[in-house]
Coordinates of C-alpha atoms in Angstrom, one line a residue:
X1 CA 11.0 -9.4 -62.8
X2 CA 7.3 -8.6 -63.6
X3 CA 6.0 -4.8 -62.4
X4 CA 4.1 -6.0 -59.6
X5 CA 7.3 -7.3 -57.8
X6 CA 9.7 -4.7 -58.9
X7 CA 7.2 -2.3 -57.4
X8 CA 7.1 -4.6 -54.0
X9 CA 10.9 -4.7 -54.0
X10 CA 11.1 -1.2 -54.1
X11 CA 8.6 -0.4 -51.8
X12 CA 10.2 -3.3 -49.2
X13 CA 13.8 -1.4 -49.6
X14 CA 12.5 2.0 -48.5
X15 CA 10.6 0.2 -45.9
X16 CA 14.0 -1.7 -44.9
X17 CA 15.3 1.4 -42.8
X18 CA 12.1 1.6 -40.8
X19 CA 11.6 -2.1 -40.0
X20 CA 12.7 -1.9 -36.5
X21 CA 10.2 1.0 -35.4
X22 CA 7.8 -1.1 -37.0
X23 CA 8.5 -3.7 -35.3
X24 CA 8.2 -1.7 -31.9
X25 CA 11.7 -1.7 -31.4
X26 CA 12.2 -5.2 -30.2
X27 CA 15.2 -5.9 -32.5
X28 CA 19.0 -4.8 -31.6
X29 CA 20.1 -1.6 -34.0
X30 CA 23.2 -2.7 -35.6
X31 CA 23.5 0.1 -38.2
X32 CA 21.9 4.0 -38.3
X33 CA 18.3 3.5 -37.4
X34 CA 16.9 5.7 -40.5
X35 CA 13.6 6.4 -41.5
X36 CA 12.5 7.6 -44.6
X37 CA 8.5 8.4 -44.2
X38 CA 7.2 11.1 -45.0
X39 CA 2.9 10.9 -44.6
X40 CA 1.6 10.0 -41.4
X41 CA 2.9 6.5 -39.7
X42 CA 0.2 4.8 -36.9
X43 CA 2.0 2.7 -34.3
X44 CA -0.5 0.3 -31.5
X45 CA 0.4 -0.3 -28.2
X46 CA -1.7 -2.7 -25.9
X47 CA -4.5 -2.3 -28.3
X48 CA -4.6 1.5 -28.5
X49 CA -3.4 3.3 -32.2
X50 CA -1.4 6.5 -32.3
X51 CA -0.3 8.4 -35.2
X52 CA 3.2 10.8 -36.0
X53 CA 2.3 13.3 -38.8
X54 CA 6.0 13.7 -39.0
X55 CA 7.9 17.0 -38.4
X56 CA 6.3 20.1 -38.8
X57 CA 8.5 22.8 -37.9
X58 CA 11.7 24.0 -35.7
X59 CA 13.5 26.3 -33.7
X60 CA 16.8 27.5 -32.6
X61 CA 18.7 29.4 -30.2
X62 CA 22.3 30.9 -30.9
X63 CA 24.7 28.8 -28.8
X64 CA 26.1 32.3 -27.4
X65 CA 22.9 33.0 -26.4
X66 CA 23.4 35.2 -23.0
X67 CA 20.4 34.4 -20.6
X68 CA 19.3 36.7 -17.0
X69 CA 21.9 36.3 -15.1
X70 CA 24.6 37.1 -17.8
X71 CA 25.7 34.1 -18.5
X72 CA 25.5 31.5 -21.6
X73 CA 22.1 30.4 -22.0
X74 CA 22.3 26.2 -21.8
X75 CA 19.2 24.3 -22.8
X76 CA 17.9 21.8 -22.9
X77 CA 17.9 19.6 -20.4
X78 CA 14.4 19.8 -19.9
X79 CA 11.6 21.9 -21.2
X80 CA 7.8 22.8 -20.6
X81 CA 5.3 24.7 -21.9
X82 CA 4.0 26.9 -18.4
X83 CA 0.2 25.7 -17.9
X84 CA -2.6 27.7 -19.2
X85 CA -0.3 29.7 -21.6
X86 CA -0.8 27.9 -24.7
X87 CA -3.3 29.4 -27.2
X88 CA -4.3 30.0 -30.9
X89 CA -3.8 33.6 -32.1
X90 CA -4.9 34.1 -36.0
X91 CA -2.4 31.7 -37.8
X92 CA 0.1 31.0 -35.1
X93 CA 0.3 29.9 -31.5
X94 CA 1.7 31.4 -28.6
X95 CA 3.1 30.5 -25.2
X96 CA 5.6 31.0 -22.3
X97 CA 8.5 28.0 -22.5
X98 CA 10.2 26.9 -19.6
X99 CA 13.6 25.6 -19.7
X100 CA 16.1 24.1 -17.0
X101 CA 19.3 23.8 -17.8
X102 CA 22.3 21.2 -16.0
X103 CA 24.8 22.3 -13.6
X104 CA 26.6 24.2 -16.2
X105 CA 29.8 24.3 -18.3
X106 CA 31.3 21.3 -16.0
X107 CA 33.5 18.7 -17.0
X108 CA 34.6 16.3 -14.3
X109 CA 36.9 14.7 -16.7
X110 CA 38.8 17.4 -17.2
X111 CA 38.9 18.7 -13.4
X112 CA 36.5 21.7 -14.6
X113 CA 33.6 23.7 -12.7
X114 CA 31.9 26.7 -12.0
X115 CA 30.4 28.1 -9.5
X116 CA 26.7 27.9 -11.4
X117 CA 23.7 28.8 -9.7
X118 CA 20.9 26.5 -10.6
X119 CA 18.1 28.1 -12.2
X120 CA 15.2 27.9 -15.1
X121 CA 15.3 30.1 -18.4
X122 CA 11.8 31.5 -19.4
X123 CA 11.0 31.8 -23.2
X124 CA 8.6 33.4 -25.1
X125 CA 7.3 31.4 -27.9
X126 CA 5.7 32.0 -31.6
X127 CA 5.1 28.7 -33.6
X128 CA 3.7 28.9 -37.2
X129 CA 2.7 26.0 -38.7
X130 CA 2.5 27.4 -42.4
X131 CA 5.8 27.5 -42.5
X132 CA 7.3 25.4 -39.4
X133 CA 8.6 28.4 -37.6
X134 CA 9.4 28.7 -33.8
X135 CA 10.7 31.7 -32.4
X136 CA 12.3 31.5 -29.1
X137 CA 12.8 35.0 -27.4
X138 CA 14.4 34.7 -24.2
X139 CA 12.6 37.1 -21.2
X140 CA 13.7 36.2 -18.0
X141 CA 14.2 33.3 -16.0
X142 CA 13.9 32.3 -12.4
X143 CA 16.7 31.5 -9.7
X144 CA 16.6 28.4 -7.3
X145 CA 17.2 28.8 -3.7
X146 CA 17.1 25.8 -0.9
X147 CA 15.7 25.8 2.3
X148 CA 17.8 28.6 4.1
X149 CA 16.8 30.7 0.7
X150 CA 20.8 30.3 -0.3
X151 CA 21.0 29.4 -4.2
X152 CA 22.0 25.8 -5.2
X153 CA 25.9 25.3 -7.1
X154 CA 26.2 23.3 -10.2
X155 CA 29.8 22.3 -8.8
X156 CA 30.7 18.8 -8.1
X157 CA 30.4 18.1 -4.5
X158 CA 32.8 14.9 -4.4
X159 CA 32.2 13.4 -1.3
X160 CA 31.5 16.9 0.8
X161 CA 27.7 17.1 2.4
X162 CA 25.4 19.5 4.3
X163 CA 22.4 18.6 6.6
X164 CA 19.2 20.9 6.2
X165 CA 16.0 19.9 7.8
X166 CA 17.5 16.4 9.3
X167 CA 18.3 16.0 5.5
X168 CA 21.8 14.6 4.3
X169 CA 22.1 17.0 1.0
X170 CA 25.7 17.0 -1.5
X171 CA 27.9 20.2 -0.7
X172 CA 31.0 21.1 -1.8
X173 CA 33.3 21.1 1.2
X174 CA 35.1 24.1 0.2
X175 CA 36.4 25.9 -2.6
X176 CA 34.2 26.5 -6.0
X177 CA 30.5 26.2 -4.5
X178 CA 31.6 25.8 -1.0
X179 CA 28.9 25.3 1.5
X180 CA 26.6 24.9 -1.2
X181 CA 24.0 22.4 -2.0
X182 CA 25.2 21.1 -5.1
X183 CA 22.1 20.6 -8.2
X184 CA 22.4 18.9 -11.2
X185 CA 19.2 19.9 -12.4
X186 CA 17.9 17.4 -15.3
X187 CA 14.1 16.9 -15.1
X188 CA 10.9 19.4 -14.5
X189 CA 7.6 19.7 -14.1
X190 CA 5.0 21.8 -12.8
X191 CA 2.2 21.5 -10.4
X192 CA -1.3 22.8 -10.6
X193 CA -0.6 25.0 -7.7
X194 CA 2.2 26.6 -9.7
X195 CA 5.0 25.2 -7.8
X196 CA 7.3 22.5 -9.3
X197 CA 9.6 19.5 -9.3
X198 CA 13.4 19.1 -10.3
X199 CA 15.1 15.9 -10.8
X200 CA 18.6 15.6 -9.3
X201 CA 21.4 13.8 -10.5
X202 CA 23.7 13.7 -7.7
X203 CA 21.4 12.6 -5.3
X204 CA 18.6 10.6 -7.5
X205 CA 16.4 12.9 -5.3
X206 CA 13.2 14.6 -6.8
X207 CA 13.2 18.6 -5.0
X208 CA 9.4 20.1 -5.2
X209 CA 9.6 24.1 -5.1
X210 CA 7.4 26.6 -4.5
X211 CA 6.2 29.2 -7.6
X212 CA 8.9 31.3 -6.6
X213 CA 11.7 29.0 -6.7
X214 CA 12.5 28.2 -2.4
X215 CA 12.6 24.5 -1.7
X216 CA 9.6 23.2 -0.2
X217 CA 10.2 19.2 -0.2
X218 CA 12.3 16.4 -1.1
X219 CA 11.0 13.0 -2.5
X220 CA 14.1 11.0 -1.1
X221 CA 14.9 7.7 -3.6
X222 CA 14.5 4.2 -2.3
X223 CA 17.2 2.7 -1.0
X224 CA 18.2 0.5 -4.4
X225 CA 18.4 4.2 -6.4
X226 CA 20.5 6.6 -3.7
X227 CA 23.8 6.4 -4.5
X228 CA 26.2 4.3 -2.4
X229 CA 30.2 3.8 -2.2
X230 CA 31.4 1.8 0.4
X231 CA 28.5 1.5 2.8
X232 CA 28.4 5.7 2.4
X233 CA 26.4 8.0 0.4
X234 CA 28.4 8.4 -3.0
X235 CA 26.3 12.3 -4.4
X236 CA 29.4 12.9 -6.8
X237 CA 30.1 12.5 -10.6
X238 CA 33.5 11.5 -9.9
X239 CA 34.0 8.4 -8.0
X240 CA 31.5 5.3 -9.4
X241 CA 29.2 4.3 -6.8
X242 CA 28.9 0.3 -5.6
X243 CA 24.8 0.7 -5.7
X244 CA 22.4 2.9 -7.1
X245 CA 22.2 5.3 -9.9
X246 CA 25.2 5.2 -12.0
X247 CA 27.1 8.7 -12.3
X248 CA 25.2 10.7 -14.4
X249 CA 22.6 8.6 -14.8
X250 CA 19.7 9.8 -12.6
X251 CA 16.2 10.9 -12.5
X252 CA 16.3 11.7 -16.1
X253 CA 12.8 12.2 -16.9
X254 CA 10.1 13.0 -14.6
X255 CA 6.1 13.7 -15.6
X256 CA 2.5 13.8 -13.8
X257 CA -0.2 12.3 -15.4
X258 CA -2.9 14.9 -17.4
X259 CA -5.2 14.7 -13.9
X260 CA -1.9 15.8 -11.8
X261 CA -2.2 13.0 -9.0
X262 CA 0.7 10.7 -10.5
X263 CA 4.6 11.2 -10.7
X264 CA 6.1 9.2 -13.0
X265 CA 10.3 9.4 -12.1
X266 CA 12.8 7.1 -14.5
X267 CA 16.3 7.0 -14.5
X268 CA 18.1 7.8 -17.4
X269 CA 20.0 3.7 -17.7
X270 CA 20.5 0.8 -15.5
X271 CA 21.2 1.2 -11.7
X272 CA 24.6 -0.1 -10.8
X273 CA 23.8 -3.6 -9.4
X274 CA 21.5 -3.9 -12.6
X275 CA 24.2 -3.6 -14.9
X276 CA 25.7 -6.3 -16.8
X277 CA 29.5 -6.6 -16.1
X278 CA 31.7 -5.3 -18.5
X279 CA 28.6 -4.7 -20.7
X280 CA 27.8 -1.3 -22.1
X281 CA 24.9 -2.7 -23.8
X282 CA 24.0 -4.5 -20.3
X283 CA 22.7 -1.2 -18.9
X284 CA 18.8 -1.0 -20.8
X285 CA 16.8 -2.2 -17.8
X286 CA 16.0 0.8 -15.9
X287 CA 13.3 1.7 -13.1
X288 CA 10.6 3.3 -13.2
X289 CA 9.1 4.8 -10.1
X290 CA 5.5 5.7 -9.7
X291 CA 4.2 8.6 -6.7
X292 CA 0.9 9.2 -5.6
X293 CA 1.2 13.0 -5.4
X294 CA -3.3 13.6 -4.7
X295 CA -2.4 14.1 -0.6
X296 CA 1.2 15.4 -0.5
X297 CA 3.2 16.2 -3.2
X298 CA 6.5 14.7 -1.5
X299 CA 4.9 11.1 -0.4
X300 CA 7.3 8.6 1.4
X301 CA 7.7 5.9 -1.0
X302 CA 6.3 5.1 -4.2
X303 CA 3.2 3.3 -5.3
X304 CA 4.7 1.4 -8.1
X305 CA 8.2 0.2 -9.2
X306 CA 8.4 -1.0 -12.8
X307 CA 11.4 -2.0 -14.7
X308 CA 11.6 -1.1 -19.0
X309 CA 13.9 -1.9 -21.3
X310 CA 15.9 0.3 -23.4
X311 CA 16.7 -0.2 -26.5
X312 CA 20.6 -1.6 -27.4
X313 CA 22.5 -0.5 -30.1
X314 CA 25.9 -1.1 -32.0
X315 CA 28.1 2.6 -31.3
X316 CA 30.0 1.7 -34.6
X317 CA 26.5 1.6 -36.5
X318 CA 28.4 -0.9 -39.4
X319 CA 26.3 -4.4 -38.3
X320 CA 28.3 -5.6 -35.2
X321 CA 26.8 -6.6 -32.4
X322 CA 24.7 -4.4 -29.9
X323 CA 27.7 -2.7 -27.7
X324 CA 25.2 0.6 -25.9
X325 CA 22.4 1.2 -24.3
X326 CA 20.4 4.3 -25.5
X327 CA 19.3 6.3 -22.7
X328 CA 16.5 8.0 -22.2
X329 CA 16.0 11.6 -21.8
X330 CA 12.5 12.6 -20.7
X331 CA 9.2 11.2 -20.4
X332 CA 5.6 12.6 -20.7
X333 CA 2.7 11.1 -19.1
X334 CA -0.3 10.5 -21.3
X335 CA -2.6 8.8 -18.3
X336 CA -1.7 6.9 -14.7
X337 CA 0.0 4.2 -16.4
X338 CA 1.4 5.2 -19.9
X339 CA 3.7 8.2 -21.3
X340 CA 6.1 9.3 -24.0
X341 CA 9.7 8.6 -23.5
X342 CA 12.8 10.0 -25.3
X343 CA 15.4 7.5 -26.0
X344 CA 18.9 8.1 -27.6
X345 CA 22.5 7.1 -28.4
X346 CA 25.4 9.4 -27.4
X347 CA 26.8 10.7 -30.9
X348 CA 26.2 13.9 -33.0
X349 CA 27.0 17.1 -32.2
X350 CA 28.8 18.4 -28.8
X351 CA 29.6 13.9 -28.3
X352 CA 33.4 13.2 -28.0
X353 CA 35.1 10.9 -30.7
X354 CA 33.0 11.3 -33.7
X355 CA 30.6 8.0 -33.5
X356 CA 27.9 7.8 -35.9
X357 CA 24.9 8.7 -35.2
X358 CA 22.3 5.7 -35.0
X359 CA 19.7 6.0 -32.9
X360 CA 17.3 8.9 -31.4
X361 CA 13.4 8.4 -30.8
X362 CA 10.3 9.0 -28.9
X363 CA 8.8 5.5 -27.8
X364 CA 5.5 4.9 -26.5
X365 CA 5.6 3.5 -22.8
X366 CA 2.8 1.5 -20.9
X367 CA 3.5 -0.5 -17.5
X368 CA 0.3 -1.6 -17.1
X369 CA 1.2 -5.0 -17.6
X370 CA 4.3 -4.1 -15.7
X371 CA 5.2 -6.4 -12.2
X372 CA 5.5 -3.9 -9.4
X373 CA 8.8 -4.3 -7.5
X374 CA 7.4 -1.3 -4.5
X375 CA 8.2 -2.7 -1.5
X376 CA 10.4 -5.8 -2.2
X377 CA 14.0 -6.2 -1.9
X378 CA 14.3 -4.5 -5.3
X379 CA 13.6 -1.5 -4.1
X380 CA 14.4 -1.5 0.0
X381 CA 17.9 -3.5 -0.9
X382 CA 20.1 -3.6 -3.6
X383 CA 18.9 -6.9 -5.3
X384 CA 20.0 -7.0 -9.0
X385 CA 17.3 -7.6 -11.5
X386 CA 19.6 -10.1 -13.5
X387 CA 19.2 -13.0 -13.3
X388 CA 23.7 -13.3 -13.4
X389 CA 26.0 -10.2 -13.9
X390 CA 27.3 -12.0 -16.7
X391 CA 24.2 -11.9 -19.1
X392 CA 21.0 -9.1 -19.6
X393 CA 18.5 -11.4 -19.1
X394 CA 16.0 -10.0 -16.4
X395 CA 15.0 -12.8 -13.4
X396 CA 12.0 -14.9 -14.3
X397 CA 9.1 -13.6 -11.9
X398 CA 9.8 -9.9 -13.4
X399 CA 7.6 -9.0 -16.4
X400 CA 8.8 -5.4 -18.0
X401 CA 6.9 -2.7 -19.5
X402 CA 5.7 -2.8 -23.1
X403 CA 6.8 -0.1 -25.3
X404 CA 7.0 0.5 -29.4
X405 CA 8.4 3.3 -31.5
X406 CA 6.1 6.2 -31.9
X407 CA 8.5 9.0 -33.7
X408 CA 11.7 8.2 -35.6
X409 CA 13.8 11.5 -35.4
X410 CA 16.4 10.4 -37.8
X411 CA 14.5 11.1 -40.8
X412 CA 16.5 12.6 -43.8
X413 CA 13.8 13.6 -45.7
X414 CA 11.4 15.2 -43.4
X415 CA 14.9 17.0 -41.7
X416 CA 15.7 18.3 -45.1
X417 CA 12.4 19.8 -45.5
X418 CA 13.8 22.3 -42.9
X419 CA 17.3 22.5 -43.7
X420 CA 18.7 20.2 -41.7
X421 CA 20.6 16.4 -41.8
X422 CA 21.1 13.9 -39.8
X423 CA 24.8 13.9 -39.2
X424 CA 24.2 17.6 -38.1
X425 CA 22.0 16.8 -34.9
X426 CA 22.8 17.2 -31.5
X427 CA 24.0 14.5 -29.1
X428 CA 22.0 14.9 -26.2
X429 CA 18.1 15.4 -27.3
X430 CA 16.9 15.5 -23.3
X431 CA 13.7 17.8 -23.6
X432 CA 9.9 17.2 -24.4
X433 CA 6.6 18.5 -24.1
X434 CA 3.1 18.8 -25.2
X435 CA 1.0 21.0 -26.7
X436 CA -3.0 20.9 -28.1
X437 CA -3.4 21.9 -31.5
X438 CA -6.8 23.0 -30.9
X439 CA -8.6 22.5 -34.2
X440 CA -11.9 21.2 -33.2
X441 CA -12.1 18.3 -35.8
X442 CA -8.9 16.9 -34.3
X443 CA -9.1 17.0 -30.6
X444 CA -7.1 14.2 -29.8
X445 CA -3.6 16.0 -32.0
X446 CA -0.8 17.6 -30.4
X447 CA 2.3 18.9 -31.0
X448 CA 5.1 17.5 -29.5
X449 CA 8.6 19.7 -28.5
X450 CA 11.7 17.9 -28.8
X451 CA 14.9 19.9 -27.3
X452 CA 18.2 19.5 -27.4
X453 CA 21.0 20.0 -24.3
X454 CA 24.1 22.0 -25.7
X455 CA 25.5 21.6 -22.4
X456 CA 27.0 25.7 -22.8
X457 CA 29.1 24.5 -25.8
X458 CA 29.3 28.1 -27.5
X459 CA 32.8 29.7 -28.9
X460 CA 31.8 32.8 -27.4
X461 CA 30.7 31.7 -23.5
X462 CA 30.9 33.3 -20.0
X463 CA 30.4 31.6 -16.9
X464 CA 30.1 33.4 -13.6
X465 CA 32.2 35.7 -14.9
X466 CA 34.6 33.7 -16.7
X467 CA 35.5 32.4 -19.9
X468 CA 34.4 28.8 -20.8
X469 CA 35.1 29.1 -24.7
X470 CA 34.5 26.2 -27.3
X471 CA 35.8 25.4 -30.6
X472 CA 32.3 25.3 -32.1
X473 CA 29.1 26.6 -31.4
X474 CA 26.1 24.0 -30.4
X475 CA 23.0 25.5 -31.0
X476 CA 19.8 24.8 -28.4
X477 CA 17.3 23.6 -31.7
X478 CA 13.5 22.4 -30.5
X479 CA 11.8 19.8 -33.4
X480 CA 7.9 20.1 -33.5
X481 CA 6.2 17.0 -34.2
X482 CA 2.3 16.6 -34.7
X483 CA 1.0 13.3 -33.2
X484 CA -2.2 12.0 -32.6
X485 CA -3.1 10.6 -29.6
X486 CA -5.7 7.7 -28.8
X487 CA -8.2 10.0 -27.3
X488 CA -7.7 13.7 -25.7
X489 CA -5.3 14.3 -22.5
X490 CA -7.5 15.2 -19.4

């Protein structure tokens, strides 16, 4: 073999790992979705470049972190940097860091809840970017409270419900929580005003708060996302609903665009009667809803109603067939019609049977080109999107969104730059935010936060007062990206 074509062979089987992300994703992951770059890697999307710099630094939180109210600091299930905090001191940056962590250390499987009131953690944060450091220094937090000023539980409400303001809302209908609007808080973002919306994933509903955490509003979902069993609303985790979100599968991500007057809401996989049968895999097309939030921010019904794709992977990562959908996470919008989305599988660290891990990203989203389901029977009826529940093929007069891998997360060699491995990562990466770097020569760069969820998995953990030990500890870890973006956010 001459030089010339050893050197391409070699430089085609470091590439191999990568192919897929650069081929925007479009080809089933079979086996652990690796990438081994380590300069800059440009991705286009609908004729517009952007560029991951790779990782540039991290950040962790013991697992037995103890947060305001005294109990075990879980995070995150969503994270954001509070407006107008971010700036450039000397060689570092600063900012306060909002967190929202679930319903707390609940497992439905095993019968298991607390009585968890449902609130967001506030961080102070340090990132230096000579060396990669983020320090996360816990200072506070702030409690939720619904309309009669009562705080939300993170218990299960099964099939109990309350009725505030001609609303039908999930509540425990006695025992742990009882009388309680049950929250399980996965999505947030603030508003201008300094208010804020949380994404709910009992009801699929979107709950807009004031700055000082009192329910304002509720954007209700569409009639093909709210949860149904049996002709009845279906707000629990433990019975599967016949329509609608699947159990624990809601309002995932949520973002407004840079100008503020878009919500962006997607649900974390398929809905119910969008699922393939019998088809794990059969669960990537998920909706995504679009609000015009200029006049009100809790309008009616949405403007938009796209459907994207998720991408399918094989659990046992050895080359069989496609058998999972990775789920996304959290989104964040770039402009009125394109954002960042965080897609993942459901192994590493905290996951259950000891799967590898083979698949976590940030992909690039634009539904531009997107049909728009609002106001059809795909959104005021339960109309599948399949074309049969035997395949995953969508119906022929619905076009998805376009997306393409922007950041690989399981690199080994940029991970190992900063201690850490692959097979060490979390399971359930469900935060992300943005953040200016604010050099003048590159005003289009960001940093992007990536968080983890720990869901309270610490061996040392209280929870309203009682134990809720684990056999490990699962640290809450942020990853810093740098990207750079087609032009500046506005």
């Amino acid at each position: 073999m001459t030089s010339k074509r050893l050197r391409a062979a070699l430089i085609l089987a470091w590439l191999l790992p990568a192919l897929p992300a650069l081929a925007g994703g479009e080809e089933p992951i079979t086996r652990p979705h690796l990438d081994r770059t380590i300069g800059p890697r440009s991705v286009s999307l609908r004729g517009r470049t952007f560029v991951d710099h790779g990782l540039v630094g991290t950040g962790r939180l013991p697992a037995g972190t103890v947060d305001f109210l005294g109990d075990t600091l879980g995070s995150f299930s969503s994270l954001q940097i509070q407006p107008g905090s971010w700036k450039s001191v000397g060689d570092h940056y600063e900012a306060i860091l909002w967190t929202l962590p679930d319903r707390g250390r609940n497992d439905p499987a095993a019968k298991l809840f607390f009585d968890y009131p449902a609130r967001l953690e506030r961080l102070r944060i340090r990132f230096t970017p000579g060396n990669g450091r983020l320090d996360l220094i816990p200072d506070g937090g702030l409690k939720l409270r619904d309309f009669r000023g009562r705080p939300f539980t993170g218990a299960d409400p099964d099939t109990g419900t309350l009725t505030e303001r001609g609303m039908l809302l999930p509540a425990p209908a006695g025992g742990i929580g009882g009388g309680k609007v049950s929250l399980d808080a996965e999505a947030l973002q603030f508003r201008r005003d300094g208010g804020f919306y949380v994404g709910d994933e009992y009801t699929a509903n979107i709950y807009h708060f004031d700055r000082r955490g009192r329910l304002r509003g509720v954007i209700r979902p569409p009639a093909a996302i709210a949860p149904r069993r049996d002709g009845r609303p279906a707000f629990g985790s433990l019975r599967t609903p016949d329509t609608g979100r699947r159990n624990n599968q809601g309002p995932e991500g949520m973002s407004l665009s840079p100008d503020g007057r878009t919500l962006f809401v997607a649900l974390q996989s398929a809905l119910m009667q969008d699922s393939a049968a019998g088809n794990a895999a059969g669960r990537t097309d998920i909706r995504v809803l679009v609000y015009d939030v200029s006049r009100t921010p809790t309008p009616a019904r949405p403007v938009a109603h796209h459907v994207m794709q998720l991408p399918a992977y094989s659990a046992a990562g050895n080359g069989g067939a496609p058998d999972r959908t990775a789920a996304q996470s959290e989104i964040r919008a770039l402009d009125d019609h394109s954002f960042l989305m965080l897609a993942r599988d459901g192994a590493g660290r905290g996951a259950a049977g000891g799967a590898p891990i083979v698949y976590k990203s940030v992909l690039l989203v634009d539904v531009a080109g997107a049909t728009n389901l609002a106001g059809t029977d795909y959104e005021t009826g339960t109309a599948s999107l399949l074309r049969d529940k035997a395949g995953t093929a969508l119906r022929p007069d619905i076009v998805p969104a376009n997306w393409a891998e922007l950041v690989n997360m399981l690199n080994p060699v940029q991970l190992a730059h900063f201690g850490l491995d692959v097979e060490a990562l979390s399971e359930k990466w469900e935060a992300m935010d943005l953040a200016p770097v604010l050099e003048p020569d590159h005003p289009a760069d960001y940093f992007l936060f990536v968080g983890n969820d720990n869901d309270f998995i610490a061996r040392r953990c209280r929870m309203s007062g009682q134990s809720c030990d684990a056999a490990f500890d699962n640290d809450s870890r942020i990853l810093v990206y740098r990207i750079s973006l087609p032009t500046p956010l506005r």
